[in-house]
XYZ file of C-alpha atoms in Angstrom:
743
model
C 95.110 -72.784 297.282
C 92.817 -70.833 298.868
C 90.100 -68.510 297.379
C 90.857 -64.965 296.730
C 88.092 -62.125 298.020
C 86.118 -61.581 295.520
C 86.690 -57.997 293.685
C 85.078 -54.421 294.544
C 82.222 -54.994 291.643
C 83.053 -50.824 290.285
C 86.851 -52.661 290.374
C 85.807 -55.291 288.446
C 83.854 -53.916 286.527
C 86.458 -50.907 285.429
C 89.051 -53.662 284.996
C 86.657 -55.815 282.738
C 85.161 -52.778 280.580
C 89.088 -51.373 280.274
C 87.831 -48.295 282.042
C 90.802 -49.127 284.817
C 93.653 -46.682 285.973
C 95.859 -49.572 287.690
C 95.468 -52.898 286.465
C 98.582 -54.020 288.571
C 96.610 -53.213 291.478
C 94.366 -56.051 290.866
C 96.050 -58.274 288.748
C 99.641 -59.962 289.374
C 100.797 -61.186 292.824
C 100.382 -59.319 295.710
C 101.327 -60.139 299.323
C 98.407 -60.344 301.950
C 98.578 -60.796 305.704
C 97.660 -64.987 305.244
C 100.153 -65.424 301.830
C 100.433 -64.013 298.672
C 96.930 -63.277 296.534
C 97.094 -64.331 293.183
C 94.697 -63.148 290.112
C 95.095 -63.591 286.461
C 92.830 -61.935 283.448
C 93.264 -64.603 280.845
C 89.613 -64.821 278.462
C 89.141 -68.082 276.908
C 91.455 -69.861 278.592
C 90.150 -72.896 280.978
C 92.347 -73.115 283.569
C 95.523 -71.140 284.626
C 98.382 -72.460 286.676
C 100.977 -70.723 289.023
C 104.637 -71.958 288.400
C 107.402 -71.359 291.100
C 110.286 -73.654 292.271
C 108.282 -76.551 293.727
C 105.697 -75.197 293.231
C 102.460 -76.254 290.914
C 98.931 -74.165 292.226
C 96.007 -73.800 289.445
C 94.173 -70.811 289.774
C 90.299 -70.738 290.405
C 88.374 -69.666 287.852
C 85.944 -65.817 288.969
C 84.788 -66.134 285.505
C 84.867 -63.465 283.009
C 88.378 -64.714 282.459
C 89.551 -63.645 285.667
C 91.526 -66.923 287.864
C 92.842 -66.385 291.072
C 93.771 -67.944 294.616
C 95.653 -67.617 297.495
C 99.236 -69.465 298.728
C 100.107 -69.482 301.955
C 103.531 -67.933 300.887
C 105.807 -65.298 303.031
C 106.577 -63.080 299.858
C 106.149 -63.624 296.432
C 108.068 -66.171 294.870
C 109.413 -65.756 290.860
C 106.996 -67.730 288.880
C 105.080 -68.181 285.940
C 101.619 -69.349 284.341
C 100.627 -72.575 282.593
C 97.574 -71.196 280.300
C 95.376 -74.204 278.903
C 92.512 -73.057 276.397
C 89.870 -75.000 274.937
C 90.238 -77.413 272.271
C 94.419 -76.454 272.863
C 94.639 -80.352 272.526
C 97.982 -81.805 273.002
C 100.493 -79.777 270.877
C 103.967 -79.481 272.667
C 105.429 -78.314 269.555
C 105.900 -74.821 270.113
C 108.788 -74.019 272.670
C 106.168 -72.161 274.805
C 103.961 -74.984 275.365
C 104.775 -77.479 278.468
C 104.104 -81.314 277.515
C 100.615 -80.882 279.052
C 99.586 -78.234 275.962
C 100.253 -75.492 277.971
C 101.610 -72.492 276.997
C 104.145 -71.241 279.412
C 104.133 -67.287 279.912
C 105.209 -64.620 282.133
C 102.797 -62.534 283.427
C 102.643 -59.639 282.289
C 101.931 -57.754 285.951
C 104.936 -58.815 288.112
C 106.461 -56.135 286.773
C 107.689 -53.165 287.767
C 107.123 -50.116 285.425
C 110.163 -50.198 282.766
C 110.050 -46.648 282.366
C 111.994 -44.040 284.630
C 110.681 -41.136 286.764
C 112.796 -39.024 284.547
C 111.751 -39.967 281.614
C 108.157 -39.157 283.117
C 109.508 -35.626 284.767
C 111.135 -34.470 281.196
C 107.707 -35.819 279.327
C 105.003 -33.558 281.891
C 107.915 -30.858 281.299
C 107.793 -31.122 277.914
C 111.419 -31.378 277.033
C 112.280 -34.631 276.329
C 114.147 -34.796 273.484
C 114.712 -37.892 272.733
C 110.908 -39.343 273.803
C 111.046 -42.196 270.840
C 113.019 -43.918 273.786
C 110.314 -43.392 276.166
C 106.759 -43.530 274.565
C 105.757 -46.304 271.608
C 106.791 -49.736 271.461
C 110.460 -50.704 272.559
C 111.064 -54.622 272.335
C 113.754 -55.205 275.353
C 115.252 -57.079 278.706
C 113.128 -56.263 281.667
C 113.681 -58.182 285.128
C 115.655 -60.137 282.837
C 112.921 -61.391 280.381
C 113.105 -60.254 276.917
C 109.437 -58.337 275.631
C 108.575 -55.133 274.261
C 107.314 -52.184 276.766
C 104.503 -50.480 275.664
C 103.797 -46.800 276.917
C 101.451 -44.267 275.384
C 100.755 -40.553 276.132
C 96.352 -40.681 276.833
C 95.835 -38.002 279.648
C 92.493 -38.209 279.466
C 91.376 -41.313 278.769
C 89.604 -43.303 281.718
C 91.410 -46.323 280.393
C 94.105 -47.863 277.609
C 94.664 -51.772 277.046
C 97.061 -52.850 273.878
C 96.231 -55.049 271.398
C 97.406 -56.859 268.393
C 97.825 -60.094 266.802
C 99.630 -61.509 269.348
C 96.396 -61.453 271.543
C 94.215 -62.023 267.985
C 93.360 -58.174 268.138
C 91.109 -58.587 271.713
C 92.784 -56.072 274.340
C 91.019 -57.470 277.272
C 93.759 -58.913 278.819
C 96.432 -56.198 278.017
C 94.708 -53.473 280.049
C 97.977 -50.413 280.774
C 98.316 -48.830 283.773
C 98.621 -44.934 284.249
C 101.786 -43.586 285.482
C 100.288 -40.589 287.238
C 99.945 -37.235 286.140
C 102.524 -38.022 283.209
C 99.087 -39.231 281.234
C 101.545 -42.263 280.286
C 100.404 -45.565 280.066
C 102.686 -47.981 280.547
C 102.810 -52.149 280.100
C 105.704 -54.582 279.712
C 104.338 -57.638 277.654
C 106.725 -60.563 278.065
C 107.557 -62.269 274.288
C 106.160 -59.867 272.352
C 108.895 -59.056 269.989
C 110.000 -57.643 266.346
C 107.205 -57.220 264.276
C 104.172 -57.512 266.264
C 101.552 -55.773 265.220
C 99.544 -53.924 267.843
C 97.154 -50.534 268.445
C 95.974 -49.076 271.726
C 92.041 -49.743 273.055
C 91.260 -45.915 274.532
C 88.453 -45.576 276.857
C 87.608 -42.388 276.106
C 85.394 -40.258 279.221
C 82.383 -41.155 277.496
C 82.909 -44.458 278.246
C 83.169 -45.873 274.518
C 86.123 -47.776 272.837
C 88.513 -46.009 270.084
C 91.254 -48.643 268.280
C 94.070 -46.108 268.164
C 97.426 -46.871 265.442
C 100.453 -45.471 268.185
C 101.250 -41.712 267.435
C 105.562 -42.823 268.217
C 105.362 -46.068 265.868
C 108.719 -46.317 264.668
C 107.083 -48.719 262.185
C 103.884 -49.272 260.031
C 101.816 -51.908 258.029
C 101.733 -50.694 254.472
C 98.984 -48.704 253.980
C 95.940 -48.909 253.419
C 96.142 -51.386 256.447
C 96.949 -48.959 259.624
C 98.494 -51.300 262.556
C 101.580 -50.106 264.030
C 105.145 -52.867 264.184
C 107.110 -53.040 267.271
C 110.544 -52.974 265.212
C 114.003 -52.508 266.307
C 116.819 -51.493 264.280
C 119.716 -53.219 263.285
C 121.629 -51.054 260.355
C 125.102 -50.671 260.713
C 125.851 -47.305 259.092
C 128.649 -46.960 257.112
C 128.463 -43.666 256.290
C 130.801 -42.427 259.370
C 133.743 -39.843 257.052
C 130.164 -37.876 255.502
C 128.890 -37.191 259.022
C 132.327 -36.179 260.578
C 132.923 -33.690 257.546
C 129.245 -32.399 257.408
C 129.287 -29.747 259.491
C 133.065 -28.264 258.456
C 131.522 -25.706 256.257
C 128.022 -23.772 257.373
C 126.091 -24.205 254.512
C 125.265 -20.465 253.775
C 128.826 -20.257 252.980
C 128.944 -23.453 250.741
C 127.299 -25.293 247.650
C 124.263 -26.300 248.113
C 121.942 -27.183 244.556
C 119.268 -29.592 245.622
C 117.536 -32.133 243.553
C 113.769 -33.017 244.326
C 112.668 -36.175 244.795
C 109.480 -38.087 245.038
C 110.283 -41.321 246.012
C 107.610 -43.709 245.475
C 107.716 -42.293 241.324
C 110.546 -41.398 240.627
C 111.044 -44.656 239.506
C 107.611 -46.383 240.227
C 107.800 -49.903 241.652
C 111.586 -49.039 243.273
C 111.892 -50.260 247.251
C 114.180 -48.167 249.711
C 116.841 -50.786 248.789
C 116.554 -50.917 244.980
C 116.629 -47.241 245.282
C 119.665 -47.202 246.430
C 120.829 -48.869 243.786
C 119.872 -46.087 241.698
C 119.361 -42.880 243.063
C 122.533 -42.373 244.934
C 124.397 -42.838 241.184
C 122.222 -40.902 238.995
C 122.178 -37.612 241.838
C 126.138 -37.933 241.986
C 126.390 -38.256 237.989
C 124.561 -34.779 238.267
C 126.778 -33.393 240.537
C 123.908 -31.825 242.954
C 125.050 -32.045 246.305
C 121.648 -32.791 248.316
C 118.814 -34.396 247.451
C 115.395 -33.435 249.069
C 112.758 -36.445 249.601
C 109.105 -35.191 249.408
C 107.251 -36.093 252.740
C 108.932 -39.845 253.765
C 106.820 -40.067 256.784
C 104.055 -42.907 256.801
C 100.576 -41.757 255.032
C 97.547 -43.233 254.696
C 96.229 -41.224 250.844
C 98.885 -41.598 248.573
C 97.409 -38.494 246.487
C 98.495 -36.247 249.356
C 102.460 -36.726 248.061
C 102.746 -37.509 251.830
C 101.625 -34.195 253.206
C 99.037 -35.682 255.421
C 101.124 -37.263 257.946
C 99.353 -40.059 260.767
C 102.854 -41.816 261.611
C 105.123 -39.086 262.480
C 108.083 -41.256 263.767
C 107.736 -44.403 260.990
C 109.166 -44.077 257.226
C 106.255 -45.422 254.391
C 106.231 -48.847 254.410
C 105.282 -48.668 251.060
C 108.868 -48.783 250.353
C 110.376 -51.391 252.911
C 111.471 -50.819 256.923
C 112.813 -48.121 258.000
C 116.234 -49.655 257.489
C 116.141 -50.040 254.257
C 115.389 -46.622 254.462
C 118.233 -45.895 256.820
C 120.293 -47.620 254.303
C 119.412 -45.552 251.029
C 120.553 -42.568 253.105
C 123.682 -44.444 253.614
C 123.936 -44.751 250.015
C 123.920 -41.355 249.253
C 125.878 -40.021 251.964
C 128.517 -42.404 250.874
C 127.917 -41.079 247.315
C 128.849 -37.846 248.599
C 125.330 -37.098 248.687
C 123.168 -34.923 251.938
C 119.640 -36.356 252.330
C 116.895 -32.994 252.985
C 113.442 -34.514 253.973
C 110.173 -32.289 254.231
C 108.669 -32.324 257.519
C 104.881 -31.204 257.893
C 104.594 -29.918 261.627
C 101.163 -27.943 260.215
C 99.158 -30.333 260.730
C 97.275 -33.830 260.658
C 94.127 -35.650 259.204
C 91.529 -36.801 260.840
C 91.267 -40.077 260.283
C 89.492 -41.904 263.234
C 92.021 -44.547 264.024
C 95.095 -41.573 264.064
C 95.859 -37.886 266.173
C 92.609 -36.678 265.863
C 90.986 -36.554 269.592
C 93.140 -39.208 270.224
C 91.980 -40.050 273.489
C 88.851 -38.953 273.225
C 89.314 -35.519 273.260
C 91.194 -32.867 271.163
C 95.080 -33.683 272.664
C 97.370 -33.076 269.918
C 94.916 -30.305 267.733
C 93.184 -27.503 269.398
C 90.891 -27.369 272.318
C 88.693 -24.747 269.359
C 87.593 -26.207 267.566
C 87.901 -22.734 264.923
C 91.743 -23.260 266.044
C 92.002 -26.639 265.290
C 90.387 -27.146 261.736
C 92.593 -25.947 258.840
C 90.751 -23.940 256.466
C 92.090 -24.939 253.219
C 93.178 -28.921 253.489
C 90.506 -30.101 256.182
C 93.148 -31.280 258.590
C 93.874 -30.527 262.051
C 96.058 -27.895 263.110
C 98.604 -28.627 265.838
C 98.333 -26.987 269.626
C 101.262 -25.834 269.763
C 100.371 -23.830 273.245
C 100.671 -27.842 274.449
C 104.313 -28.414 276.060
C 103.870 -32.382 275.121
C 102.378 -31.455 271.827
C 105.574 -29.566 271.597
C 107.922 -32.204 272.953
C 105.828 -34.281 270.426
C 106.901 -31.807 267.147
C 110.767 -30.885 268.443
C 111.204 -34.331 269.439
C 110.440 -35.543 266.263
C 112.603 -33.223 264.275
C 115.823 -34.480 265.832
C 114.349 -38.045 265.623
C 115.244 -37.426 262.015
C 118.033 -36.245 262.162
C 119.768 -38.164 264.949
C 118.388 -41.829 264.295
C 117.982 -41.796 259.726
C 121.166 -38.978 260.289
C 118.618 -36.464 257.697
C 121.066 -34.116 257.167
C 118.205 -31.370 256.793
C 115.061 -30.408 257.310
C 112.718 -28.331 254.645
C 109.706 -27.428 257.042
C 106.735 -27.921 255.503
C 103.621 -24.793 255.383
C 105.521 -22.398 257.760
C 103.298 -19.279 256.568
C 100.140 -21.736 257.617
C 101.360 -22.205 260.863
C 102.992 -18.096 261.797
C 99.521 -16.351 261.187
C 95.924 -17.262 262.939
C 94.250 -15.569 260.285
C 95.693 -17.703 257.589
C 93.335 -18.478 255.267
C 90.309 -17.179 257.506
C 87.570 -14.785 256.849
C 87.814 -11.352 259.228
C 85.755 -12.600 262.340
C 86.532 -16.142 262.261
C 90.277 -15.891 264.082
C 90.521 -14.627 267.502
C 93.555 -12.050 267.856
C 96.633 -13.034 270.284
C 97.075 -11.324 273.406
C 98.741 -8.531 271.651
C 95.739 -8.477 269.453
C 98.048 -9.139 266.878
C 97.575 -12.198 264.121
C 100.923 -14.080 264.909
C 100.664 -17.245 266.624
C 102.686 -16.829 269.530
C 102.824 -20.214 269.900
C 103.126 -21.822 266.876
C 107.010 -19.018 266.637
C 107.748 -20.273 270.452
C 108.110 -24.072 268.179
C 109.346 -23.167 265.370
C 112.247 -21.263 267.891
C 112.570 -24.535 269.792
C 113.047 -26.968 267.137
C 115.184 -25.208 265.064
C 117.494 -23.797 268.728
C 117.126 -27.848 269.439
C 118.085 -29.178 266.169
C 121.081 -27.148 265.884
C 122.271 -27.402 269.386
C 121.963 -31.346 268.842
C 122.701 -32.303 265.262
C 125.717 -30.152 264.429
C 125.884 -29.467 260.364
C 122.154 -30.230 259.993
C 120.220 -27.626 257.708
C 116.225 -26.363 258.984
C 114.887 -25.254 255.372
C 111.438 -23.039 255.791
C 108.765 -23.192 252.835
C 107.288 -19.785 253.915
C 105.354 -17.567 251.073
C 105.235 -14.383 253.362
C 107.793 -11.228 254.666
C 107.720 -12.320 258.039
C 111.032 -10.841 259.611
C 113.692 -13.145 260.455
C 113.017 -16.722 259.411
C 116.437 -17.255 259.049
C 117.690 -14.359 262.169
C 119.290 -16.164 265.007
C 116.055 -16.999 267.993
C 117.961 -14.825 270.137
C 117.718 -11.893 267.888
C 114.708 -9.501 268.412
C 113.677 -7.410 265.385
C 112.015 -4.174 264.686
C 108.635 -6.938 265.079
C 109.556 -7.462 268.212
C 110.342 -11.078 267.672
C 113.400 -12.951 268.111
C 114.380 -14.628 264.570
C 113.144 -18.294 264.011
C 116.327 -19.688 263.830
C 116.021 -21.410 260.351
C 118.902 -21.640 258.497
C 117.319 -21.272 255.052
C 113.995 -20.154 253.477
C 112.268 -20.466 249.849
C 112.461 -17.573 247.584
C 108.752 -17.514 246.629
C 108.706 -14.206 245.644
C 111.789 -14.796 243.048
C 110.365 -17.686 241.555
C 106.843 -16.628 240.914
C 108.479 -13.192 239.884
C 110.916 -14.989 237.353
C 108.645 -17.671 236.167
C 106.038 -14.635 235.139
C 108.810 -13.077 232.862
C 110.088 -15.751 231.276
C 106.371 -16.449 230.554
C 106.063 -14.101 228.062
C 106.770 -13.752 224.336
C 110.467 -12.416 224.689
C 108.961 -9.124 222.407
C 106.649 -7.907 226.167
C 109.882 -8.640 228.311
C 110.698 -5.814 228.221
C 107.580 -4.672 230.103
C 108.175 -7.278 232.515
C 112.039 -6.699 233.131
C 111.612 -5.353 236.620
C 110.290 -9.600 237.918
C 114.422 -10.613 237.363
C 116.266 -8.114 239.147
C 113.254 -7.727 241.490
C 114.908 -10.406 243.959
C 117.874 -8.285 244.330
C 115.757 -5.501 246.556
C 115.681 -8.206 249.336
C 117.780 -10.978 248.624
C 119.702 -10.024 251.683
C 117.072 -10.648 254.015
C 116.712 -13.780 254.388
C 119.330 -16.366 252.937
C 117.418 -18.180 250.449
C 116.986 -21.266 248.167
C 115.563 -20.438 244.889
C 112.990 -23.662 244.252
C 111.482 -24.762 241.654
C 109.792 -27.194 243.473
C 107.083 -30.527 242.617
C 104.002 -27.445 243.209
C 105.617 -25.364 239.850
C 105.156 -27.939 237.913
C 101.658 -30.094 238.588
C 97.784 -29.236 239.020
C 98.247 -27.373 235.719
C 100.945 -25.015 236.220
C 102.632 -26.867 233.506
C 106.440 -28.434 233.276
C 109.116 -25.618 233.312
C 109.736 -25.871 229.671
C 106.379 -26.164 229.235
C 106.301 -22.792 230.255
C 108.350 -21.364 228.292
C 107.107 -19.340 224.890
C 107.916 -20.139 221.214
C 108.635 -23.085 219.560
C 110.262 -26.132 220.813
C 113.904 -25.252 220.053
C 113.066 -21.531 221.902
C 110.924 -23.226 225.085
C 114.206 -25.467 225.543
C 116.609 -22.510 225.177
C 114.849 -20.394 227.653
C 114.965 -23.269 230.008
C 118.244 -23.515 229.710
C 119.183 -19.949 229.933
C 116.726 -19.614 232.398
C 118.658 -22.452 234.604
C 121.990 -20.609 234.009
C 120.536 -17.179 235.550
C 119.406 -19.446 237.850
C 122.401 -21.014 239.217
C 124.386 -17.922 239.238
C 121.908 -16.088 241.437
C 122.311 -15.461 244.473
C 120.880 -18.070 246.971
C 120.555 -21.849 246.697
C 118.879 -23.973 244.095
C 116.387 -26.537 244.065
C 115.047 -28.307 241.407
C 112.463 -30.512 240.609
C 112.509 -34.554 239.021
C 112.235 -34.412 235.204
C 112.911 -31.276 235.084
C 116.584 -31.357 234.593
C 115.623 -33.245 230.994
C 113.654 -30.673 230.213
C 110.296 -33.123 230.397
C 107.630 -31.818 228.630
C 104.680 -33.153 230.850
C 103.364 -32.074 234.174
C 104.831 -34.600 237.089
C 102.356 -37.307 237.639
C 102.650 -39.104 240.797
C 101.356 -42.279 238.938
C 104.154 -42.671 236.665
C 107.255 -39.888 237.753
C 109.193 -38.699 235.212
C 109.116 -39.717 231.540
C 112.367 -41.269 231.883
C 111.285 -42.692 227.975
C 112.476 -39.017 226.868
C 116.217 -40.531 227.468
C 116.296 -43.520 225.479
C 118.481 -43.348 222.774
C 115.966 -44.816 220.247
C 114.090 -41.696 220.571
C 114.539 -39.548 218.310
C 114.316 -35.730 220.437
C 116.741 -38.005 222.683
C 119.405 -35.532 221.697
C 117.220 -32.377 223.013
C 115.946 -34.019 226.446
C 120.036 -35.257 227.049
C 121.591 -32.042 226.214
C 119.393 -30.259 228.936
C 120.495 -32.795 231.536
C 124.066 -32.039 230.830
C 123.686 -28.614 230.953
C 122.440 -29.656 234.310
C 125.555 -31.805 234.953
C 127.795 -28.683 233.966
C 125.745 -26.256 235.940
C 126.427 -27.788 239.265
C 130.233 -28.751 238.640
C 131.065 -24.573 237.535
C 129.151 -24.435 240.315
C 130.823 -26.675 242.953
C 134.205 -25.269 241.699
C 133.537 -21.417 241.689
C 133.357 -20.859 245.263
C 132.224 -17.010 244.021
C 128.670 -18.311 243.538
C 128.183 -19.049 246.596
C 130.795 -18.499 249.708
C 129.062 -14.907 249.533
C 125.727 -15.904 249.183
C 124.373 -14.235 252.103
C 126.750 -10.917 252.022
C 126.088 -8.527 249.295
C 129.533 -7.217 248.993
C 129.127 -11.126 247.341
C 126.694 -9.984 243.922
C 127.479 -6.340 242.202
C 125.121 -5.451 239.285
C 126.436 -4.711 235.912
C 123.816 -4.037 233.870
C 120.604 -4.812 235.112
C 118.659 -1.720 233.306
C 118.951 -2.959 229.672
C 115.089 -3.775 229.239
C 114.774 -2.859 225.729
C 117.524 -5.073 225.184
C 116.063 -8.239 227.447
C 119.408 -8.692 229.175
C 120.540 -8.856 232.171
C 124.745 -8.581 233.825
C 126.327 -8.987 236.578
C 128.990 -10.326 238.874
C 129.326 -12.714 241.575
C 132.486 -12.445 244.265
C 134.477 -15.135 246.354
C 135.841 -13.910 249.602
C 138.935 -13.039 248.394
C 137.309 -11.108 245.875
C 137.243 -13.108 242.912
C 135.095 -12.399 240.156
C 132.475 -14.599 238.033
C 130.531 -12.689 235.571
C 126.757 -14.161 234.716
C 125.260 -12.225 231.277
C 122.023 -13.845 230.164
C 120.320 -12.798 227.045
C 116.258 -12.783 226.552
C 115.839 -12.344 223.081
C 116.050 -15.031 220.116
C 118.177 -12.536 218.560
C 122.338 -12.591 218.692
C 124.256 -9.283 220.265
C 127.343 -9.247 218.872
C 128.898 -7.051 219.840
C 127.545 -6.184 223.469
C 129.908 -4.005 225.732
C 130.552 -5.370 229.391
C 131.589 -2.993 232.288
C 134.181 -5.354 234.356
C 136.902 -4.558 236.552
C 140.348 -3.566 235.337
C 142.378 -5.773 237.150
C 141.482 -8.978 234.861
C 143.476 -8.341 232.193
C 141.000 -11.115 229.829
C 138.200 -13.033 230.524
C 137.055 -16.699 229.603
C 133.538 -18.412 228.671
C 133.374 -21.356 231.006
C 129.757 -22.189 230.959
C 127.155 -21.114 227.559
C 123.713 -22.468 227.834
C 123.793 -22.029 224.189
C 126.618 -24.356 223.424
C 125.502 -27.055 220.663
C 126.161 -30.070 222.907
C 123.476 -28.618 225.017
C 120.816 -28.052 221.889
C 121.634 -24.770 221.012
C 122.988 -23.171 218.259
C 126.783 -22.977 218.804
C 127.235 -18.899 219.022
C 129.737 -18.369 221.688
C 133.117 -16.798 222.874
C 135.810 -19.651 222.390
C 138.499 -17.457 222.045
C 139.848 -15.352 225.064
C 138.032 -11.762 225.616
C 141.166 -9.105 226.240
C 139.957 -6.396 229.138
C 140.095 -3.036 226.908
C 140.451 0.560 228.490
C 136.877 1.725 227.480
C 134.983 2.742 231.132
C 131.384 1.428 230.864
C 128.529 0.429 233.102
C 130.152 2.750 236.427
C 133.743 0.263 235.387
C 137.544 0.951 234.470
C 137.762 -1.722 232.086
C 134.730 -3.799 229.481
C 134.644 -6.379 227.001
C 133.186 -6.834 223.932
C 131.462 -10.347 224.318
C 128.458 -11.958 221.903
C 125.550 -12.762 223.512
C 123.697 -16.261 222.272
C 120.311 -15.691 221.733
C 118.220 -16.906 224.356
C 121.419 -17.795 226.126
C 122.884 -17.215 229.637
C 127.004 -16.874 229.752
C 129.605 -17.527 232.553
C 132.525 -15.973 232.635
C 135.551 -15.947 234.897
C 139.330 -14.112 234.911
C 141.600 -15.411 232.351
């Protein structure tokens, strides 16, 4: 072994400082004119020895953990390293120690890049739709050696090193190489496998260092710990039948009633696998078609409910591993329940170990501080104009659908993305190139995300939480609207207007409701402008807004009656339904993430348990009748599927309308929002139906009502009424909704 030529002082300094772009050029084995030069960086090592077939040669120390030497070989051999540390003793019990107590290791710097040129090209273009397979930590076999490939996008970094529990959190030994103009850094570490904790130590442009979690981590430590975890999935899916049929019918022409859940508080303390034993059966029993999970991506602060995400590719570790979450989704699918998740591409928190100024400069956030700072939440907005950032988010949407079999994404805070002046004062924002307030980059991102998800993931639906009158939220991206924009391409949109108006109406005492009658009917003016979901979500039952039943006026009986009547009206109204947990059994208290729903209200030993059980029984029957009645969903987005019978009876507090399926078969819904029984209330009906049967009555005794109803067949009379040639004369129960169908 001859001494190697010393490193150039500047190269040596940059290597040891973690600021070198190509450590593989200095480390590893390289063929020179007079032999093969070996150089190894092993801080705190006592000796480093090169081992090859018939060869064992100790490298010479160069200080600072560097060991080097030149062997007179004609080519680079297949070699390993034997490394001895101070105070190692002679313990040979470890599998990778030899009889001398040395650690037998593969040299990370003898491996070619473990990421392909096509991957790098797609990343540069912002078109890598499976980005999670290219970036992050990926256990693999590379050049016949098992280990983990680490890759990270950090184009502004002077250098990047990977560190973790496998290096005692000292990253000195593992500098990564920059792969050209892609901005990607890569290193394959032999022997590092699943479960290893890691982070990236990034040298910023100013020479300072920052320790960062992996933006592409597929698993994380449980907060408040912040390390990323090397992960490979071993879940075997059992939902093949569900996946095969979920795209058979377009969502807007299918039954779609959603139970919204905050997983950590639905049954506090349960893991994903424990939830899988309880949640599917509960939702299936109530006949909801889907659950919607508030954000499950990793987030540092539980009080954000998941809406401030740091781990966009990792289900929160609070409840288990990614495979545990897959187990829950699988269980829901096998129970016949679809799974939607809340997805948050609008912003991210400023935690110094996460995405904010990731490589020392604005990277995921906009370069203009005024554009980057979200004015409401103290967070940072993504730079949708940067191709790699857009790719990060588009691929993330695909990731949840493909890797976790998610059936839909409810996209949070879309309005805050669409408008440059969102929550900003005059002068605090810059118009777009056309002088408008629309964020053209955000529009393009949402269109790309929707188009990509719908192309790749048959049967998946995207849902916009969008509270403005933006034109074309659920219009196809290639259809240009009157404003000059193509549609955003969502499948459904939350109808925030209906929610605010209808809850406002219901909050009034019945004697005053006649002055607010329009608040229940106005939604039909624009009902077909988009494909809508009617949401009674977590936002409406927290922070002083009161639970749904507590919004209602009157005594406890009237509150429950109003609650039931409202649900009956809601389930019959055009649009899909969403109800937040706890509201299905008329919980009176606001939701608290600390203890979740008040399940004790359903304890048979509780005196008022029948009151709450009755409301839950109604929700079950609403969902059952809804699913069995195509008139309530088959033409949800077509004006022909709805007709007012009586929309102006403000003095009576009565609403009556009919719904129609694709064959024209009707269902009549009548709501009496006053506390008086209305006998002989004539309702116009189609002449072709000789008799009508009451199929649902929210005032039924089994729901906690007074039992007023129409048990007998209602025969149509040849009396013209409400512009129809025939009519019926039902009894309208107090504070109740009834559904009638042809007998």
